[in-house]
């Protein structure tokens, strides 16, 4: 472990159930007045199992960089997964250990029109990026942004109210939420994220001058990359991605 990333103790300050298996958990670091990171980065949580063996798992930071010592995580319970269940079982006041920040899945300094694509808890780094972007006009003016979010059921749409409010407040931000198994009760967009990506690109000259950021499970990430490269001829330098498996 790099000496520049020492183990830090963090206390749970809030825990919210987002769906049956997903939680939004807020932390504050102890003995640290400020935690610096770049939107899109992650932390690694390190805790011991009953046998004393330490387990480390990485989680994207779901909050924007703030002038304090806090951060938010969004995570799923995974069947037989030690760390996800361990974290979801933590209550307000409990402490965990983590190190970071880590990762290079961050916005380019020279922003272009940008599409963010995620499924499930892959939305976490984009919540961080979106909240950071729209804090100051100089960060977002003159550019268009799309947030394509896909999941199976309406109960698994995370941070929907926040993104819809962001869309209302900023005409250049477009929230595209789609369900693959929405059923008749769902009146919003249906299908997979790739379907709506194609619609956007076809309406904007194939997106030749755009950038895309993708976060989620490998199957989705690979599928989106194939659409961009094979169907629209994108250069790999335009495509930024982070896999969760």
PDB file of C-alpha atoms in Angstrom:
ATOM      1  CA  UNK A   1       0.000   0.000   0.000  1.00  0.00           C
ATOM      2  CA  UNK A   2       1.405   3.377  -0.955  1.00  0.00           C
ATOM      3  CA  UNK A   3       2.548   5.580   1.887  1.00  0.00           C
ATOM      4  CA  UNK A   4       0.675   8.488   0.336  1.00  0.00           C
ATOM      5  CA  UNK A   5      -2.605   6.717   1.083  1.00  0.00           C
ATOM      6  CA  UNK A   6      -2.615   5.845   4.787  1.00  0.00           C
ATOM      7  CA  UNK A   7      -5.487   4.004   6.428  1.00  0.00           C
ATOM      8  CA  UNK A   8      -8.107   6.466   7.650  1.00  0.00           C
ATOM      9  CA  UNK A   9     -10.945   5.923  10.085  1.00  0.00           C
ATOM     10  CA  UNK A  10     -14.352   7.164   8.940  1.00  0.00           C
ATOM     11  CA  UNK A  11     -17.590   7.321  10.920  1.00  0.00           C
ATOM     12  CA  UNK A  12     -21.041   6.658   9.434  1.00  0.00           C
ATOM     13  CA  UNK A  13     -23.155   9.806   9.772  1.00  0.00           C
ATOM     14  CA  UNK A  14     -26.166   8.779   7.682  1.00  0.00           C
ATOM     15  CA  UNK A  15     -27.478   5.650   5.984  1.00  0.00           C
ATOM     16  CA  UNK A  16     -30.387   5.659   3.534  1.00  0.00           C
ATOM     17  CA  UNK A  17     -32.041   2.678   1.879  1.00  0.00           C
ATOM     18  CA  UNK A  18     -32.300   3.420  -1.854  1.00  0.00           C
ATOM     19  CA  UNK A  19     -33.827   0.069  -2.776  1.00  0.00           C
ATOM     20  CA  UNK A  20     -34.197  -3.397  -1.309  1.00  0.00           C
ATOM     21  CA  UNK A  21     -30.478  -4.133  -1.724  1.00  0.00           C
ATOM     22  CA  UNK A  22     -28.890  -0.727  -2.176  1.00  0.00           C
ATOM     23  CA  UNK A  23     -27.782   1.907   0.308  1.00  0.00           C
ATOM     24  CA  UNK A  24     -26.508   5.460   0.229  1.00  0.00           C
ATOM     25  CA  UNK A  25     -24.063   5.859   3.122  1.00  0.00           C
ATOM     26  CA  UNK A  26     -22.434   9.090   4.263  1.00  0.00           C
ATOM     27  CA  UNK A  27     -19.153   9.218   6.173  1.00  0.00           C
ATOM     28  CA  UNK A  28     -16.953  11.726   7.951  1.00  0.00           C
ATOM     29  CA  UNK A  29     -13.263  11.128   8.476  1.00  0.00           C
ATOM     30  CA  UNK A  30     -11.896  11.240  11.988  1.00  0.00           C
ATOM     31  CA  UNK A  31      -8.820  13.355  12.790  1.00  0.00           C
ATOM     32  CA  UNK A  32      -8.864  14.859   9.288  1.00  0.00           C
ATOM     33  CA  UNK A  33     -10.362  18.314   8.659  1.00  0.00           C
ATOM     34  CA  UNK A  34     -10.579  17.851   4.885  1.00  0.00           C
ATOM     35  CA  UNK A  35     -10.623  14.998   2.394  1.00  0.00           C
ATOM     36  CA  UNK A  36      -9.437  16.046  -1.060  1.00  0.00           C
ATOM     37  CA  UNK A  37     -10.384  14.081  -4.165  1.00  0.00           C
ATOM     38  CA  UNK A  38     -11.382  14.597  -7.789  1.00  0.00           C
ATOM     39  CA  UNK A  39     -14.923  13.816  -8.929  1.00  0.00           C
ATOM     40  CA  UNK A  40     -14.943  10.270 -10.322  1.00  0.00           C
ATOM     41  CA  UNK A  41     -12.307   8.806  -8.006  1.00  0.00           C
ATOM     42  CA  UNK A  42     -12.817   5.939  -5.546  1.00  0.00           C
ATOM     43  CA  UNK A  43     -11.800   4.835  -2.072  1.00  0.00           C
ATOM     44  CA  UNK A  44     -10.792   1.364  -0.922  1.00  0.00           C
ATOM     45  CA  UNK A  45     -12.448   0.068   2.222  1.00  0.00           C
ATOM     46  CA  UNK A  46     -10.317  -2.345   4.264  1.00  0.00           C
ATOM     47  CA  UNK A  47     -11.823  -4.445   7.044  1.00  0.00           C
ATOM     48  CA  UNK A  48     -10.973  -7.791   8.701  1.00  0.00           C
ATOM     49  CA  UNK A  49     -13.151 -10.893   8.447  1.00  0.00           C
ATOM     50  CA  UNK A  50     -13.795 -13.120  11.458  1.00  0.00           C
ATOM     51  CA  UNK A  51     -10.619 -15.078  10.739  1.00  0.00           C
ATOM     52  CA  UNK A  52      -8.539 -11.880  10.927  1.00  0.00           C
ATOM     53  CA  UNK A  53      -7.816 -11.771   7.204  1.00  0.00           C
ATOM     54  CA  UNK A  54      -8.212  -8.270   5.758  1.00  0.00           C
ATOM     55  CA  UNK A  55     -10.481  -7.724   2.771  1.00  0.00           C
ATOM     56  CA  UNK A  56     -10.220  -4.628   0.565  1.00  0.00           C
ATOM     57  CA  UNK A  57     -12.908  -3.465  -1.864  1.00  0.00           C
ATOM     58  CA  UNK A  58     -13.088  -0.349  -4.033  1.00  0.00           C
ATOM     59  CA  UNK A  59     -16.136   1.936  -4.158  1.00  0.00           C
ATOM     60  CA  UNK A  60     -16.633   5.017  -6.312  1.00  0.00           C
ATOM     61  CA  UNK A  61     -17.266   8.193  -4.370  1.00  0.00           C
ATOM     62  CA  UNK A  62     -20.844   9.324  -4.953  1.00  0.00           C
ATOM     63  CA  UNK A  63     -20.469  12.865  -3.585  1.00  0.00           C
ATOM     64  CA  UNK A  64     -18.918  15.955  -5.085  1.00  0.00           C
ATOM     65  CA  UNK A  65     -15.641  17.270  -3.649  1.00  0.00           C
ATOM     66  CA  UNK A  66     -16.447  19.464  -0.664  1.00  0.00           C
ATOM     67  CA  UNK A  67     -14.473  21.743   1.586  1.00  0.00           C
ATOM     68  CA  UNK A  68     -14.771  19.308   4.485  1.00  0.00           C
ATOM     69  CA  UNK A  69     -13.945  15.761   5.594  1.00  0.00           C
ATOM     70  CA  UNK A  70     -16.981  13.896   4.235  1.00  0.00           C
ATOM     71  CA  UNK A  71     -17.891  11.590   1.369  1.00  0.00           C
ATOM     72  CA  UNK A  72     -20.835   9.463   0.206  1.00  0.00           C
ATOM     73  CA  UNK A  73     -20.881   5.903  -1.123  1.00  0.00           C
ATOM     74  CA  UNK A  74     -23.589   4.013  -3.016  1.00  0.00           C
ATOM     75  CA  UNK A  75     -23.410   0.231  -2.816  1.00  0.00           C
ATOM     76  CA  UNK A  76     -25.365  -2.968  -3.348  1.00  0.00           C
ATOM     77  CA  UNK A  77     -25.580  -5.924  -1.068  1.00  0.00           C
ATOM     78  CA  UNK A  78     -23.977  -8.828  -2.918  1.00  0.00           C
ATOM     79  CA  UNK A  79     -24.988 -12.352  -2.010  1.00  0.00           C
ATOM     80  CA  UNK A  80     -22.144 -13.951  -0.016  1.00  0.00           C
ATOM     81  CA  UNK A  81     -20.134 -10.752  -0.449  1.00  0.00           C
ATOM     82  CA  UNK A  82     -18.360  -9.847   2.763  1.00  0.00           C
ATOM     83  CA  UNK A  83     -17.649  -6.153   2.293  1.00  0.00           C
ATOM     84  CA  UNK A  84     -20.918  -4.997   0.722  1.00  0.00           C
ATOM     85  CA  UNK A  85     -22.947  -6.654   3.466  1.00  0.00           C
ATOM     86  CA  UNK A  86     -20.543  -5.448   6.134  1.00  0.00           C
ATOM     87  CA  UNK A  87     -20.944  -1.836   5.003  1.00  0.00           C
ATOM     88  CA  UNK A  88     -24.705  -2.047   4.555  1.00  0.00           C
ATOM     89  CA  UNK A  89     -24.978  -3.361   8.117  1.00  0.00           C
ATOM     90  CA  UNK A  90     -23.117  -0.373   9.574  1.00  0.00           C
ATOM     91  CA  UNK A  91     -25.215   2.027  11.617  1.00  0.00           C
ATOM     92  CA  UNK A  92     -24.783   5.719  12.378  1.00  0.00           C
ATOM     93  CA  UNK A  93     -21.773   6.102  14.648  1.00  0.00           C
ATOM     94  CA  UNK A  94     -20.001   2.960  13.449  1.00  0.00           C
ATOM     95  CA  UNK A  95     -16.472   3.324  12.106  1.00  0.00           C
ATOM     96  CA  UNK A  96     -14.809   1.758   9.070  1.00  0.00           C
ATOM     97  CA  UNK A  97     -11.312   2.010   7.642  1.00  0.00           C
ATOM     98  CA  UNK A  98     -10.463   3.109   4.125  1.00  0.00           C
ATOM     99  CA  UNK A  99      -7.692   4.608   2.035  1.00  0.00           C
ATOM    100  CA  UNK A 100      -7.613   6.812  -1.021  1.00  0.00           C
ATOM    101  CA  UNK A 101      -8.506   8.609  -3.110  1.00  0.00           C
ATOM    102  CA  UNK A 102      -7.540   6.444  -6.079  1.00  0.00           C
ATOM    103  CA  UNK A 103      -8.281   6.234  -9.781  1.00  0.00           C
ATOM    104  CA  UNK A 104      -8.051   8.150 -13.045  1.00  0.00           C
ATOM    105  CA  UNK A 105     -11.715   7.958 -14.084  1.00  0.00           C
ATOM    106  CA  UNK A 106     -12.071  11.737 -13.976  1.00  0.00           C
ATOM    107  CA  UNK A 107     -13.240  14.464 -16.329  1.00  0.00           C
ATOM    108  CA  UNK A 108     -10.836  15.708 -18.979  1.00  0.00           C
ATOM    109  CA  UNK A 109      -9.555  19.210 -18.391  1.00  0.00           C
ATOM    110  CA  UNK A 110     -10.825  20.233 -21.819  1.00  0.00           C
ATOM    111  CA  UNK A 111     -14.512  19.376 -21.657  1.00  0.00           C
ATOM    112  CA  UNK A 112     -16.488  18.622 -24.784  1.00  0.00           C
ATOM    113  CA  UNK A 113     -20.144  17.723 -25.186  1.00  0.00           C
ATOM    114  CA  UNK A 114     -20.328  14.698 -22.907  1.00  0.00           C
ATOM    115  CA  UNK A 115     -22.440  11.583 -22.435  1.00  0.00           C
ATOM    116  CA  UNK A 116     -22.416   9.774 -19.088  1.00  0.00           C
ATOM    117  CA  UNK A 117     -23.668   6.175 -19.241  1.00  0.00           C
ATOM    118  CA  UNK A 118     -24.272   3.948 -16.240  1.00  0.00           C
ATOM    119  CA  UNK A 119     -26.327   1.118 -14.851  1.00  0.00           C
ATOM    120  CA  UNK A 120     -27.026   0.272 -11.211  1.00  0.00           C
ATOM    121  CA  UNK A 121     -24.559   1.684  -8.705  1.00  0.00           C
ATOM    122  CA  UNK A 122     -22.344   2.671 -11.629  1.00  0.00           C
ATOM    123  CA  UNK A 123     -24.167   5.992 -11.339  1.00  0.00           C
ATOM    124  CA  UNK A 124     -22.086   6.873  -8.250  1.00  0.00           C
ATOM    125  CA  UNK A 125     -19.135   8.624  -9.961  1.00  0.00           C
ATOM    126  CA  UNK A 126     -21.543  10.487 -12.241  1.00  0.00           C
ATOM    127  CA  UNK A 127     -23.454  11.864  -9.281  1.00  0.00           C
ATOM    128  CA  UNK A 128     -20.079  13.167  -8.117  1.00  0.00           C
ATOM    129  CA  UNK A 129     -19.183  14.606 -11.524  1.00  0.00           C
ATOM    130  CA  UNK A 130     -22.608  16.125 -12.156  1.00  0.00           C
ATOM    131  CA  UNK A 131     -22.827  17.845  -8.795  1.00  0.00           C
ATOM    132  CA  UNK A 132     -19.302  19.212  -9.246  1.00  0.00           C
ATOM    133  CA  UNK A 133     -19.891  20.378 -12.822  1.00  0.00           C
ATOM    134  CA  UNK A 134     -23.014  22.389 -12.152  1.00  0.00           C
ATOM    135  CA  UNK A 135     -21.702  24.250  -9.117  1.00  0.00           C
ATOM    136  CA  UNK A 136     -20.061  26.918 -11.292  1.00  0.00           C
ATOM    137  CA  UNK A 137     -21.064  28.120 -14.784  1.00  0.00           C
ATOM    138  CA  UNK A 138     -17.486  28.254 -16.017  1.00  0.00           C
ATOM    139  CA  UNK A 139     -17.353  24.457 -15.700  1.00  0.00           C
ATOM    140  CA  UNK A 140     -20.370  23.678 -17.870  1.00  0.00           C
ATOM    141  CA  UNK A 141     -21.254  26.683 -20.024  1.00  0.00           C
ATOM    142  CA  UNK A 142     -21.197  26.154 -23.773  1.00  0.00           C
ATOM    143  CA  UNK A 143     -21.424  22.361 -23.509  1.00  0.00           C
ATOM    144  CA  UNK A 144     -24.215  19.789 -23.607  1.00  0.00           C
ATOM    145  CA  UNK A 145     -24.395  16.877 -21.168  1.00  0.00           C
ATOM    146  CA  UNK A 146     -26.471  13.696 -21.250  1.00  0.00           C
ATOM    147  CA  UNK A 147     -26.897  11.326 -18.321  1.00  0.00           C
ATOM    148  CA  UNK A 148     -28.086   7.939 -19.613  1.00  0.00           C
ATOM    149  CA  UNK A 149     -29.049   5.659 -16.744  1.00  0.00           C
ATOM    150  CA  UNK A 150     -30.357   2.135 -17.204  1.00  0.00           C
ATOM    151  CA  UNK A 151     -31.751  -0.450 -14.827  1.00  0.00           C
ATOM    152  CA  UNK A 152     -34.411  -3.146 -14.807  1.00  0.00           C
ATOM    153  CA  UNK A 153     -37.123  -1.818 -12.530  1.00  0.00           C
ATOM    154  CA  UNK A 154     -38.337   1.579 -11.355  1.00  0.00           C
ATOM    155  CA  UNK A 155     -37.494   0.738  -7.739  1.00  0.00           C
ATOM    156  CA  UNK A 156     -33.819   0.621  -8.720  1.00  0.00           C
ATOM    157  CA  UNK A 157     -33.500   4.156 -10.093  1.00  0.00           C
ATOM    158  CA  UNK A 158     -30.961   5.845  -7.833  1.00  0.00           C
ATOM    159  CA  UNK A 159     -30.802   9.626  -7.272  1.00  0.00           C
ATOM    160  CA  UNK A 160     -33.626  10.193  -9.742  1.00  0.00           C
ATOM    161  CA  UNK A 161     -34.987  13.295  -7.979  1.00  0.00           C
ATOM    162  CA  UNK A 162     -31.543  14.901  -7.955  1.00  0.00           C
ATOM    163  CA  UNK A 163     -30.929  14.378 -11.661  1.00  0.00           C
ATOM    164  CA  UNK A 164     -34.420  15.517 -12.616  1.00  0.00           C
ATOM    165  CA  UNK A 165     -33.895  18.696 -10.606  1.00  0.00           C
ATOM    166  CA  UNK A 166     -30.526  19.182 -12.288  1.00  0.00           C
ATOM    167  CA  UNK A 167     -32.250  18.882 -15.648  1.00  0.00           C
ATOM    168  CA  UNK A 168     -34.879  21.468 -14.679  1.00  0.00           C
ATOM    169  CA  UNK A 169     -32.255  23.936 -13.516  1.00  0.00           C
ATOM    170  CA  UNK A 170     -29.827  23.488 -16.422  1.00  0.00           C
ATOM    171  CA  UNK A 171     -31.140  23.416 -20.024  1.00  0.00           C
ATOM    172  CA  UNK A 172     -27.866  21.864 -21.235  1.00  0.00           C
ATOM    173  CA  UNK A 173     -28.253  18.799 -18.987  1.00  0.00           C
ATOM    174  CA  UNK A 174     -30.422  15.943 -20.260  1.00  0.00           C
ATOM    175  CA  UNK A 175     -31.427  13.063 -17.979  1.00  0.00           C
ATOM    176  CA  UNK A 176     -32.233   9.890 -19.913  1.00  0.00           C
ATOM    177  CA  UNK A 177     -33.531   7.139 -17.628  1.00  0.00           C
ATOM    178  CA  UNK A 178     -34.510   3.832 -19.231  1.00  0.00           C
ATOM    179  CA  UNK A 179     -35.865   0.550 -17.903  1.00  0.00           C
ATOM    180  CA  UNK A 180     -35.334  -2.836 -19.528  1.00  0.00           C
ATOM    181  CA  UNK A 181     -38.208  -4.436 -17.566  1.00  0.00           C
ATOM    182  CA  UNK A 182     -40.421  -1.497 -16.738  1.00  0.00           C
ATOM    183  CA  UNK A 183     -43.754  -3.157 -17.446  1.00  0.00           C
ATOM    184  CA  UNK A 184     -46.979  -1.412 -18.419  1.00  0.00           C
ATOM    185  CA  UNK A 185     -46.984   0.819 -15.340  1.00  0.00           C
ATOM    186  CA  UNK A 186     -43.758   2.510 -16.468  1.00  0.00           C
ATOM    187  CA  UNK A 187     -44.474   5.387 -18.864  1.00  0.00           C
ATOM    188  CA  UNK A 188     -40.888   6.557 -19.286  1.00  0.00           C
ATOM    189  CA  UNK A 189     -38.200   5.390 -21.672  1.00  0.00           C
ATOM    190  CA  UNK A 190     -37.700   1.669 -22.197  1.00  0.00           C
ATOM    191  CA  UNK A 191     -34.905  -0.497 -23.556  1.00  0.00           C
ATOM    192  CA  UNK A 192     -31.182  -0.585 -22.961  1.00  0.00           C
ATOM    193  CA  UNK A 193     -28.744   2.285 -22.618  1.00  0.00           C
ATOM    194  CA  UNK A 194     -27.273   1.449 -26.036  1.00  0.00           C
ATOM    195  CA  UNK A 195     -30.662   2.160 -27.676  1.00  0.00           C
ATOM    196  CA  UNK A 196     -30.803   5.696 -26.329  1.00  0.00           C
ATOM    197  CA  UNK A 197     -27.116   6.297 -26.977  1.00  0.00           C
ATOM    198  CA  UNK A 198     -27.761   5.598 -30.655  1.00  0.00           C
ATOM    199  CA  UNK A 199     -30.646   8.090 -30.705  1.00  0.00           C
ATOM    200  CA  UNK A 200     -28.495  10.851 -29.259  1.00  0.00           C
ATOM    201  CA  UNK A 201     -25.578  10.192 -31.589  1.00  0.00           C
ATOM    202  CA  UNK A 202     -27.744  10.023 -34.699  1.00  0.00           C
ATOM    203  CA  UNK A 203     -29.202  13.404 -33.783  1.00  0.00           C
ATOM    204  CA  UNK A 204     -25.729  14.930 -33.326  1.00  0.00           C
ATOM    205  CA  UNK A 205     -23.711  13.914 -36.387  1.00  0.00           C
ATOM    206  CA  UNK A 206     -22.551  10.667 -34.790  1.00  0.00           C
ATOM    207  CA  UNK A 207     -20.981  12.471 -31.846  1.00  0.00           C
ATOM    208  CA  UNK A 208     -17.684  13.017 -33.648  1.00  0.00           C
ATOM    209  CA  UNK A 209     -16.627  15.788 -31.257  1.00  0.00           C
ATOM    210  CA  UNK A 210     -18.061  14.286 -28.073  1.00  0.00           C
ATOM    211  CA  UNK A 211     -16.661  12.352 -25.139  1.00  0.00           C
ATOM    212  CA  UNK A 212     -18.303   9.517 -23.254  1.00  0.00           C
ATOM    213  CA  UNK A 213     -17.840   8.171 -19.739  1.00  0.00           C
ATOM    214  CA  UNK A 214     -19.160   4.677 -18.982  1.00  0.00           C
ATOM    215  CA  UNK A 215     -19.455   2.964 -15.613  1.00  0.00           C
ATOM    216  CA  UNK A 216     -21.064  -0.362 -14.751  1.00  0.00           C
ATOM    217  CA  UNK A 217     -20.727  -4.081 -15.224  1.00  0.00           C
ATOM    218  CA  UNK A 218     -18.443  -5.436 -17.926  1.00  0.00           C
ATOM    219  CA  UNK A 219     -21.212  -6.600 -20.265  1.00  0.00           C
ATOM    220  CA  UNK A 220     -22.766  -3.138 -20.474  1.00  0.00           C
ATOM    221  CA  UNK A 221     -19.430  -1.349 -20.757  1.00  0.00           C
ATOM    222  CA  UNK A 222     -18.296  -3.634 -23.585  1.00  0.00           C
ATOM    223  CA  UNK A 223     -21.638  -3.298 -25.364  1.00  0.00           C
ATOM    224  CA  UNK A 224     -21.502   0.491 -25.300  1.00  0.00           C
ATOM    225  CA  UNK A 225     -17.889   0.559 -26.455  1.00  0.00           C
ATOM    226  CA  UNK A 226     -18.784  -1.702 -29.385  1.00  0.00           C
ATOM    227  CA  UNK A 227     -21.598   0.644 -30.421  1.00  0.00           C
ATOM    228  CA  UNK A 228     -19.299   3.663 -30.309  1.00  0.00           C
ATOM    229  CA  UNK A 229     -16.381   2.069 -32.149  1.00  0.00           C
ATOM    230  CA  UNK A 230     -18.085  -0.282 -34.594  1.00  0.00           C
ATOM    231  CA  UNK A 231     -21.262   1.633 -35.459  1.00  0.00           C
ATOM    232  CA  UNK A 232     -20.118   5.241 -35.144  1.00  0.00           C
ATOM    233  CA  UNK A 233     -16.366   5.004 -35.705  1.00  0.00           C
ATOM    234  CA  UNK A 234     -15.341   6.649 -32.463  1.00  0.00           C
ATOM    235  CA  UNK A 235     -11.678   6.864 -31.540  1.00  0.00           C
ATOM    236  CA  UNK A 236     -10.797   5.065 -28.317  1.00  0.00           C
ATOM    237  CA  UNK A 237      -9.468   8.341 -26.901  1.00  0.00           C
ATOM    238  CA  UNK A 238     -13.062   9.618 -26.790  1.00  0.00           C
ATOM    239  CA  UNK A 239     -14.167   6.695 -24.625  1.00  0.00           C
ATOM    240  CA  UNK A 240     -13.539   6.639 -20.872  1.00  0.00           C
ATOM    241  CA  UNK A 241     -14.776   3.729 -18.786  1.00  0.00           C
ATOM    242  CA  UNK A 242     -14.631   1.965 -15.446  1.00  0.00           C
ATOM    243  CA  UNK A 243     -15.826  -1.597 -14.870  1.00  0.00           C
ATOM    244  CA  UNK A 244     -17.335  -2.902 -11.646  1.00  0.00           C
ATOM    245  CA  UNK A 245     -16.521  -6.579 -12.259  1.00  0.00           C
TER     246      UNK A 245
END
